[in-house]
Short mmCIF file of C-alpha atoms and ligand atoms in Angstrom, two decimals:
data_model
loop_
_atom_site.label_atom_id
_atom_site.label_comp_id
_atom_site.label_asym_id
_atom_site.label_seq_id
_atom_site.Cartn_x
_atom_site.Cartn_y
_atom_site.Cartn_z
CA UNK A 173 22.80 35.48 -1.13
CA UNK A 174 21.60 35.67 2.45
CA UNK A 175 23.72 34.35 5.29
CA UNK A 176 22.45 32.64 8.41
CA UNK A 177 21.06 35.30 10.74
CA UNK A 178 21.46 35.21 14.52
CA UNK A 179 19.83 32.16 16.12
CA UNK A 180 16.12 32.47 16.66
CA UNK A 181 14.94 33.13 20.19
CA UNK A 182 13.79 29.96 21.92
CA UNK A 183 10.33 28.90 20.85
CA UNK A 184 8.06 30.49 23.40
CA UNK A 185 4.71 30.11 21.77
CA UNK A 186 3.36 27.49 19.41
CA UNK A 187 1.07 28.88 16.74
CA UNK A 188 -1.47 26.68 15.01
CA UNK A 189 -4.65 26.25 13.07
CA UNK A 190 -5.82 22.65 13.19
CA UNK A 191 -9.23 21.02 13.21
CA UNK A 192 -9.51 19.68 16.76
CA UNK A 193 -6.80 19.40 19.41
CA UNK A 194 -8.73 16.66 21.19
CA UNK A 195 -7.62 14.33 18.36
CA UNK A 196 -4.00 14.64 19.55
CA UNK A 197 -3.76 11.43 21.59
CA UNK A 198 -5.01 9.37 18.62
CA UNK A 199 -2.59 11.25 16.37
CA UNK A 200 0.34 10.45 18.65
CA UNK A 201 -0.42 6.72 18.52
CA UNK A 202 -0.56 6.86 14.74
CA UNK A 203 2.68 8.85 14.50
CA UNK A 204 4.41 6.29 16.71
CA UNK A 205 3.00 3.46 14.58
CA UNK A 206 4.45 5.03 11.42
CA UNK A 207 7.74 5.77 13.21
CA UNK A 208 8.19 2.06 13.90
CA UNK A 209 8.47 1.52 10.11
CA UNK A 210 10.94 4.37 9.60
CA UNK A 211 14.23 2.98 10.95
CA UNK A 212 16.51 5.06 8.70
CA UNK A 213 14.88 8.30 9.74
CA UNK A 214 15.06 7.17 13.38
CA UNK A 215 18.83 6.69 13.04
CA UNK A 216 19.22 10.15 11.54
CA UNK A 217 17.02 11.60 14.25
CA UNK A 218 19.30 10.09 16.89
CA UNK A 219 22.37 11.43 15.09
CA UNK A 220 20.73 14.88 14.82
CA UNK A 221 20.03 14.86 18.55
CA UNK A 222 23.74 14.48 19.21
CA UNK A 223 25.17 16.73 16.48
CA UNK A 224 22.52 19.50 16.32
CA UNK A 225 23.11 20.33 12.61
CA UNK A 226 19.98 22.52 12.40
CA UNK A 227 20.52 24.40 15.66
CA UNK A 228 18.55 27.65 15.72
CA UNK A 229 17.39 27.32 12.11
CA UNK A 230 13.83 28.38 11.33
CA UNK A 231 12.21 26.04 8.83
CA UNK A 232 8.98 26.56 6.90
CA UNK A 233 7.71 23.17 5.71
CA UNK A 234 4.88 22.76 3.20
CA UNK A 235 4.30 18.99 3.07
CA UNK A 236 1.41 16.55 3.22
CA UNK A 237 0.60 16.52 6.94
CA UNK A 238 0.71 12.78 7.54
CA UNK A 239 2.12 10.53 10.25
CA UNK A 240 5.26 10.08 8.13
CA UNK A 241 5.76 13.82 7.79
CA UNK A 242 5.31 14.12 11.55
CA UNK A 243 8.26 11.79 12.04
CA UNK A 244 10.35 13.96 9.73
CA UNK A 245 9.35 17.06 11.71
CA UNK A 246 10.44 15.35 14.93
CA UNK A 247 13.85 14.55 13.43
CA UNK A 248 14.30 18.18 12.32
CA UNK A 249 13.23 19.45 15.72
CA UNK A 250 15.64 17.05 17.39
CA UNK A 251 18.35 18.53 15.15
CA UNK A 252 17.73 21.97 16.65
CA UNK A 253 15.29 23.54 14.14
CA UNK A 254 12.15 25.48 14.95
CA UNK A 255 9.46 24.56 12.46
CA UNK A 256 6.24 25.95 11.03
CA UNK A 257 4.42 23.28 9.04
CA UNK A 258 1.51 23.66 6.62
CA UNK A 259 -0.19 21.29 4.18
CA UNK A 260 0.90 20.99 0.56
CA UNK A 261 -2.59 20.00 -0.60
CA UNK A 262 -6.02 21.01 0.73
CA UNK A 263 -7.19 17.38 1.03
CA UNK A 264 -4.09 15.54 2.24
CA UNK A 265 -4.01 16.51 5.93
CA UNK A 266 -4.61 13.90 8.61
CA UNK A 267 -6.37 15.99 11.25
CA UNK A 268 -5.31 13.83 14.18
CA UNK A 269 -1.68 14.06 13.07
CA UNK A 270 -1.91 17.86 12.86
CA UNK A 271 -3.45 17.96 16.35
CA UNK A 272 -0.69 15.75 17.80
CA UNK A 273 2.06 17.83 16.21
CA UNK A 274 0.73 20.85 18.11
CA UNK A 275 -0.45 19.41 21.40
CA UNK A 276 1.91 16.47 21.87
CA UNK A 277 5.09 17.67 20.19
CA UNK A 278 4.95 21.48 20.30
CA UNK A 279 5.33 22.08 16.57
CA UNK A 280 3.53 25.03 14.95
CA UNK A 281 1.15 23.48 12.44
CA UNK A 282 -1.39 25.01 10.08
CA UNK A 283 -3.41 22.31 8.35
CA UNK A 284 -7.04 21.23 8.15
CA UNK A 285 -8.34 18.52 5.82
CA UNK A 286 -10.80 19.88 3.26
CA UNK A 287 -9.85 23.52 3.71
CA UNK A 288 -10.81 25.91 0.91
CA UNK A 289 -8.30 27.59 -1.37
CA UNK A 290 -8.22 30.83 0.64
CA UNK A 291 -7.50 28.93 3.85
CA UNK A 292 -4.89 26.78 2.13
CA UNK A 293 -2.88 29.84 1.10
CA UNK A 294 -3.46 31.51 4.49
CA UNK A 295 -1.76 28.51 6.07
CA UNK A 296 1.22 28.77 3.75
CA UNK A 297 1.47 32.47 4.60
CA UNK A 298 1.48 31.56 8.29
CA UNK A 299 4.66 29.53 7.75
CA UNK A 300 6.22 32.50 5.94
CA UNK A 301 5.44 34.60 9.03
CA UNK A 302 7.78 32.21 10.87
CA UNK A 303 10.55 34.08 8.95
CA UNK A 304 12.09 30.91 7.57
CA UNK A 305 15.78 30.53 6.79
CA UNK A 306 15.07 27.21 5.12
CA UNK A 307 12.12 25.90 3.10
CA UNK A 308 11.00 22.31 2.70
CA UNK A 309 8.39 22.16 -0.04
CA UNK A 310 6.27 19.54 -1.80
CA UNK A 311 4.94 20.91 -5.09
CA UNK A 312 6.60 24.37 -4.93
CA UNK A 313 3.58 26.34 -3.61
CA UNK A 314 5.59 27.72 -0.67
CA UNK A 315 8.55 28.71 -2.85
CA UNK A 316 6.22 30.29 -5.42
CA UNK A 317 4.48 32.34 -2.75
CA UNK A 318 7.83 33.50 -1.36
CA UNK A 319 8.98 34.54 -4.85
CA UNK A 320 5.75 36.38 -5.68
CA UNK A 321 3.57 37.77 -2.88
CA UNK A 322 6.08 37.55 -0.01
CA UNK A 323 9.39 38.61 -1.53
CA UNK A 324 9.94 40.63 1.65
CA UNK A 325 10.64 37.32 3.43
CA UNK A 326 13.15 36.05 0.85
CA UNK A 327 16.20 37.86 2.22
CA UNK A 328 16.59 35.50 5.16
CA UNK A 329 16.09 32.26 3.23
CA UNK A 330 19.40 30.53 2.59
CA UNK A 331 18.33 27.23 1.02
CA UNK A 332 15.55 24.71 0.58
CA UNK A 333 14.50 21.26 -0.54
CA UNK A 334 11.76 20.03 -2.86
CA UNK A 335 10.04 16.69 -2.49
CA UNK A 336 8.18 16.00 -5.71
CA UNK A 337 8.54 15.79 -9.51
CA UNK A 338 6.09 18.62 -10.20
CA UNK A 339 7.87 20.93 -7.76
CA UNK A 340 11.27 20.16 -9.27
CA UNK A 341 9.96 20.95 -12.77
CA UNK A 342 8.73 24.35 -11.51
CA UNK A 343 12.00 25.10 -9.73
CA UNK A 344 14.00 24.31 -12.87
CA UNK A 345 11.74 26.71 -14.80
CA UNK A 346 12.38 29.37 -12.14
CA UNK A 347 16.15 28.80 -12.28
CA UNK A 348 16.05 28.95 -16.10
CA UNK A 349 14.20 32.27 -15.94
CA UNK A 350 16.80 33.53 -13.44
CA UNK A 351 14.24 34.21 -10.71
CA UNK A 352 15.10 31.50 -8.16
CA UNK A 353 16.66 33.29 -5.20
CA UNK A 354 18.33 30.46 -3.26
CA UNK A 355 19.72 26.96 -3.86
CA UNK A 356 17.25 24.11 -3.66
CA UNK A 357 18.03 20.40 -3.51
CA UNK A 358 15.70 18.23 -5.61
CA UNK A 359 15.07 15.40 -3.14
CA UNK A 360 12.76 13.81 -5.73
CA UNK A 361 15.75 13.13 -7.98
CA UNK A 362 17.57 10.96 -5.44
CA UNK A 363 17.44 7.34 -6.58
CA UNK A 364 16.37 6.25 -3.10
CA UNK A 365 13.43 8.62 -3.44
CA UNK A 366 11.83 8.30 -6.87
CA UNK A 367 12.65 4.65 -7.58
CA UNK A 368 10.81 3.61 -4.43
CA UNK A 369 8.43 6.35 -3.26
CA UNK A 370 7.16 7.29 -6.72
CA UNK A 371 7.02 3.72 -7.97
CA UNK A 372 6.08 1.43 -5.08
CA UNK A 373 4.58 4.13 -2.86
CA UNK A 374 2.34 5.61 -5.54
CA UNK A 375 1.56 2.19 -7.01
CA UNK A 376 0.19 0.86 -3.73
CA UNK A 377 -1.34 4.00 -2.22
CA UNK A 378 -3.16 5.00 -5.42
CA UNK A 379 -4.90 1.65 -5.63
CA UNK A 380 -5.58 1.91 -1.90
CA UNK A 381 -7.30 5.27 -2.46
CA UNK A 382 -9.36 4.05 -5.42
CA UNK A 383 -10.43 0.91 -3.57
CA UNK A 384 -11.22 2.61 -0.25
CA UNK A 385 -13.62 5.07 -1.83
CA UNK A 386 -15.25 2.84 -4.47
CA UNK A 387 -14.76 -0.77 -3.25
CA UNK A 388 -14.23 -1.55 -6.96
CA UNK A 389 -12.89 -4.94 -8.00
CA UNK A 390 -9.60 -4.47 -9.80
CA UNK A 391 -9.42 -8.04 -11.14
CA UNK A 392 -10.74 -8.20 -14.68
CA UNK A 393 -11.29 -4.46 -15.09
CA UNK A 394 -9.67 -2.32 -17.75
CA UNK A 395 -7.41 0.07 -15.88
CA UNK A 396 -6.06 3.07 -17.77
CA UNK A 397 -2.84 4.61 -16.48
CA UNK A 398 -2.14 8.05 -17.99
CA UNK A 399 1.59 8.73 -17.81
CA UNK A 400 4.41 6.19 -17.58
CA UNK A 401 6.88 8.01 -15.36
CA UNK A 402 7.97 6.34 -12.12
CA UNK A 403 4.50 6.79 -10.58
CA UNK A 404 2.71 5.43 -13.65
CA UNK A 405 5.07 2.46 -13.84
CA UNK A 406 4.33 1.61 -10.23
CA UNK A 407 0.59 1.90 -10.63
CA UNK A 408 0.51 -0.15 -13.85
CA UNK A 409 2.56 -2.88 -12.18
CA UNK A 410 0.32 -3.06 -9.12
CA UNK A 411 -2.96 -2.89 -11.10
CA UNK A 412 -1.67 -5.69 -13.33
CA UNK A 413 -0.70 -7.64 -10.19
CA UNK A 414 -4.31 -7.44 -9.01
CA UNK A 415 -5.59 -8.83 -12.29
CA UNK A 416 -6.50 -5.71 -14.25
CA UNK A 417 -6.00 -5.38 -17.98
CA UNK A 418 -3.76 -2.34 -18.04
CA UNK A 419 -3.70 0.29 -20.77
CA UNK A 420 -1.02 2.99 -20.70
CA UNK A 421 -1.29 6.36 -22.43
CA UNK A 422 1.86 8.42 -23.03
CA UNK A 423 3.22 11.33 -25.04
CA UNK A 424 6.89 10.26 -24.76
CA UNK A 425 7.87 7.63 -27.37
CA UNK A 426 10.57 6.02 -25.20
CA UNK A 427 8.29 5.65 -22.20
CA UNK A 428 5.51 4.37 -24.47
CA UNK A 429 7.90 1.79 -25.89
CA UNK A 430 8.90 0.76 -22.38
CA UNK A 431 5.23 0.31 -21.46
CA UNK A 432 4.69 -1.87 -24.54
CA UNK A 433 7.68 -4.04 -23.66
CA UNK A 434 6.57 -4.22 -20.04
CA UNK A 435 3.51 -5.98 -21.45
CA UNK A 436 0.82 -3.29 -21.48
CA UNK A 437 -1.40 -2.03 -24.28
CA UNK A 438 -0.51 1.50 -25.32
CA UNK A 439 -2.92 3.75 -27.19
CA UNK A 440 -4.06 7.38 -27.33
CA UNK A 441 -6.51 8.47 -24.64
CA UNK A 442 -9.11 8.96 -27.37
CA UNK A 443 -9.12 5.14 -27.82
CA UNK A 444 -8.58 4.23 -24.17
CA UNK A 445 -11.53 6.41 -23.13
CA UNK A 446 -13.93 4.07 -24.98
CA UNK A 447 -12.81 0.88 -23.20
CA UNK A 448 -11.53 1.87 -19.74
CA UNK A 449 -13.35 1.12 -16.48
CA UNK A 450 -10.98 3.02 -14.18
CA UNK A 451 -8.75 5.91 -15.27
CA UNK A 452 -5.92 7.40 -13.20
CA UNK A 453 -3.82 10.37 -14.33
CA UNK A 454 -0.20 10.71 -13.16
CA UNK A 455 1.38 12.92 -15.78
CA UNK A 456 2.15 16.27 -14.08
CA UNK A 457 0.34 17.98 -16.94
CA UNK A 458 -3.08 19.59 -17.30
CA UNK A 459 -6.15 18.57 -19.29
CA UNK A 460 -5.15 14.91 -19.63
CA UNK A 461 -8.77 13.77 -19.32
CA UNK A 462 -11.05 16.27 -21.01
CA UNK A 463 -14.43 16.81 -22.73
CA UNK A 464 -14.00 14.47 -25.69
CA UNK A 465 -12.75 11.71 -23.37
CA UNK A 466 -15.65 11.99 -20.89
CA UNK A 467 -18.09 11.91 -23.80
CA UNK A 468 -16.56 8.65 -25.06
CA UNK A 469 -16.45 6.86 -21.69
CA UNK A 470 -18.56 3.84 -20.75
CA UNK A 471 -21.39 4.19 -18.25
CA UNK A 472 -20.01 4.15 -14.70
CA UNK A 473 -16.42 4.95 -15.65
CA UNK A 474 -14.29 5.97 -12.66
CA UNK A 475 -11.76 8.80 -13.02
CA UNK A 476 -9.11 9.78 -10.49
CA UNK A 477 -5.84 11.68 -10.33
CA UNK A 478 -2.63 10.81 -8.53
CA UNK A 479 -0.48 13.65 -9.90
CA UNK A 480 0.38 16.58 -7.64
CA UNK A 481 -2.14 19.18 -8.87
CA UNK A 482 -5.86 18.84 -9.56
CA UNK A 483 -5.53 20.05 -13.14
CA UNK A 484 -4.99 16.71 -14.87
CA UNK A 485 -8.73 16.08 -15.08
CA UNK A 486 -10.66 18.94 -16.66
CA UNK A 487 -13.37 19.12 -14.00
CA UNK A 488 -15.11 22.24 -15.39
CA UNK A 489 -15.54 20.36 -18.70
CA UNK A 490 -17.02 17.38 -16.84
CA UNK A 491 -19.40 19.68 -14.97
CA UNK A 492 -20.42 21.38 -18.20
CA UNK A 493 -21.29 18.02 -19.77
CA UNK A 494 -23.40 16.93 -16.82
CA UNK A 495 -27.13 17.36 -16.45
CA UNK A 496 -27.13 16.07 -12.87
CA UNK A 497 -24.65 15.36 -10.15
CA UNK A 498 -24.65 13.71 -6.70
CA UNK A 499 -22.24 12.53 -4.03
CA UNK A 500 -22.59 8.77 -4.31
CA UNK A 501 -20.18 7.94 -1.45
CA UNK A 502 -17.49 9.90 0.40
CA UNK A 503 -14.96 11.08 -2.20
CA UNK A 504 -17.14 9.87 -5.10
CA UNK A 505 -18.98 12.48 -7.22
CA UNK A 506 -21.27 10.90 -9.79
CA UNK A 507 -21.93 13.03 -12.89
CA UNK A 508 -24.83 12.07 -15.17
CA UNK A 509 -23.95 13.29 -18.64
CA UNK A 510 -26.45 14.41 -21.23
CA UNK A 511 -25.60 11.29 -23.28
CA UNK A 512 -27.25 9.28 -20.45
CA UNK A 513 -24.01 7.78 -19.07
CA UNK A 514 -22.42 8.48 -15.68
CA UNK A 515 -18.80 9.32 -14.91
CA UNK A 516 -17.57 9.08 -11.30
CA UNK A 517 -14.92 11.57 -10.23
CA UNK A 518 -12.90 10.61 -7.14
CA UNK A 519 -11.61 13.03 -4.48
CA UNK A 520 -12.34 16.18 -6.51
CA UNK A 521 -9.49 15.24 -8.84
CA UNK A 522 -6.97 15.75 -6.03
CA UNK A 523 -4.25 13.26 -5.11
CA UNK A 524 -6.38 10.15 -4.63
CA UNK A 525 -3.80 8.35 -2.50
CA UNK A 526 -3.64 11.10 0.13
CA UNK A 527 -7.23 12.33 -0.08
CA UNK A 528 -9.00 8.97 0.13
CA UNK A 529 -6.25 6.86 1.73
CA UNK A 530 -3.18 7.60 3.88
CA UNK A 531 -0.54 8.34 1.26
CA UNK A 532 2.50 6.16 0.82
CA UNK A 533 3.33 3.64 3.53
CA UNK A 534 5.81 4.73 6.20
CA UNK A 535 8.39 2.18 5.14
CA UNK A 536 8.90 3.89 1.77
CA UNK A 537 8.59 7.44 3.14
CA UNK A 538 11.45 6.42 5.45
CA UNK A 539 13.84 6.77 2.50
CA UNK A 540 12.28 9.92 1.06
CA UNK A 541 12.39 11.70 4.39
CA UNK A 542 15.85 10.42 5.26
CA UNK A 543 16.92 12.17 2.05
CA UNK A 544 15.07 15.32 3.16
CA UNK A 545 16.82 15.37 6.53
CA UNK A 546 20.27 14.66 5.09
CA UNK A 547 19.76 17.23 2.30
CA UNK A 548 18.86 19.87 4.90
CA UNK A 549 22.02 19.10 6.87
CA UNK A 550 24.10 19.20 3.67
CA UNK A 551 22.63 22.53 2.52
CA UNK A 552 23.19 24.22 5.86
CA UNK A 553 26.86 23.26 5.64
CA UNK A 554 27.30 24.07 1.96
CA UNK A 555 24.91 26.86 0.98
CA UNK A 556 27.66 29.48 0.80
CA UNK A 557 29.30 27.50 -2.00
CA UNK A 558 26.11 27.02 -4.00
CA UNK A 559 24.36 29.17 -6.59
CA UNK A 560 20.68 30.02 -6.93
CA UNK A 561 20.00 26.77 -8.76
CA UNK A 562 18.49 23.32 -8.40
CA UNK A 563 20.96 20.72 -7.09
CA UNK A 564 20.79 16.95 -6.77
CA UNK A 565 21.06 15.12 -3.46
CA UNK A 566 24.80 14.31 -3.30
CA UNK A 567 25.36 10.73 -4.42
CA UNK A 568 27.07 9.69 -1.19
CA UNK A 569 23.97 10.65 0.80
CA UNK A 570 21.68 8.79 -1.60
CA UNK A 571 23.91 5.71 -1.24
CA UNK A 572 23.96 6.09 2.53
CA UNK A 573 20.17 5.97 2.60
CA UNK A 574 20.20 2.78 0.47
CA UNK A 575 22.78 1.13 2.72
CA UNK A 576 20.96 2.04 5.91
CA UNK A 577 17.66 0.81 4.51
CA UNK A 578 19.19 -2.51 3.48
CA UNK A 579 20.75 -2.88 6.93
CA UNK A 580 17.42 -2.14 8.57
CA UNK A 581 15.81 -4.79 6.37
CA UNK A 582 18.51 -7.31 7.31
CA UNK A 583 19.71 -7.62 3.71
CA UNK A 584 23.44 -8.02 3.07
CA UNK A 585 25.15 -7.40 -0.28
CA UNK A 586 28.44 -8.53 -1.82
CA UNK A 587 31.58 -6.40 -1.89
CA UNK A 588 34.02 -6.17 -4.79
CA UNK A 589 37.17 -8.28 -4.53
CA UNK A 590 40.49 -6.39 -5.04
CA UNK A 591 40.76 -8.06 -8.50
CA UNK A 592 37.32 -6.80 -9.43
CA UNK A 593 38.19 -3.27 -8.31
CA UNK A 594 41.29 -3.38 -10.48
CA UNK A 595 39.36 -4.85 -13.44
CA UNK A 596 36.75 -2.10 -13.31
CA UNK A 597 39.45 0.58 -13.15
CA UNK A 598 41.36 -0.84 -16.12
CA UNK A 599 40.71 -0.90 -19.85
CA UNK A 600 43.19 -3.39 -21.35
CA UNK A 601 41.83 -6.77 -20.23
CA UNK A 602 39.65 -8.48 -22.89
CA UNK A 603 38.36 -11.98 -23.58
N1 LIG B 88 3.48 11.77 -0.25
C1 LIG B 88 2.93 10.60 -0.56
N2 LIG B 88 2.69 9.88 0.53
C2 LIG B 88 3.06 10.62 1.59
C3 LIG B 88 3.04 10.41 2.98
N3 LIG B 88 2.59 9.28 3.52
N4 LIG B 88 3.49 11.41 3.76
C4 LIG B 88 3.94 12.55 3.21
N5 LIG B 88 4.00 12.79 1.90
C5 LIG B 88 3.56 11.84 1.09
#
């Protein structure tokens, strides 16, 4: 395993590829607005400023370039890191945020909303050219590139973190195949990440994305949620809260049972396709909505994806079924099928919440990114004792994030009495 190389020379030149630097002042205001709802990260940032846990460390970060991510970057920079940031999805960048990161905060950033696939990978490569010692990834594209086309850059990488479910699944597959070359902490698996970000963040921001680009009324519609993981649970709950009749589709019997007992109708997609008005996929798998489903859908059905990759909806199959196609509104592609009905695809099947809205609210990203910052600090202290595997966020850090968030929200909790501590530690006391 690599060890930490000599500290990087001071950052002399910022490198970047962003849409328009004149957007920077607007971006700064937005970053500050988000920062005001990220008190836990602000505390960590202040601590990092004093303790410099990332001093001289070169970080490559592949994350959605949002105002919340900008606040994470500022905390890492305050901790002593030099950063190269790129987008983790071609449609999720906020251009004014990217501009501000460069022009207002001096952070190398490579991200443009709507970039093509070639440009997307060119931006990831630009962060690899930063010769990272640490990677911070969301969806594993950066780690995959390092382990395939840029193995030359692997020797200096000592550790990394991964933000999302899909990325963690990939990393576990890499570790199982014995190809993962450095330890990675699965930030997604922290309780203070997935129970809040995946559930409440995705629940709210997915509906926000659907509503912003369609102006559809959720009340009274039949809303099909494909996948009942934490993200699906959150979306079903919020759609129900707005008055939708929610149908859940699942492949896992336990999760399907949970959805039934949470009060939703559960059925195969083949059945749901005939009755749904709005469909959202959040499964992490491919081909969840495909030819036979599009053919069965009602006229005007809306389909969107909120899973990490744009493979959940089989877009080539939809295109093949269509005899005509037009952009009805920004982020809404209307396909007229040969059966005479239309199906509306939102945001090219990419993450609807980040493409058509602003991603999760800052208040929930506060916890996710506090975990990222603390995991980075932990890994830089511990990497020599770790193997080339996927590790959880240590429980004490997860708990620290929960405590700090509660404090910031002004919520107090009870503490165990000495008798209760003793009772929990014992086994002999009965009724
Ligand atoms: N993932 C989902 N929402 C996000 C946000 N606001 N910023 C960064 N990553 C996200």
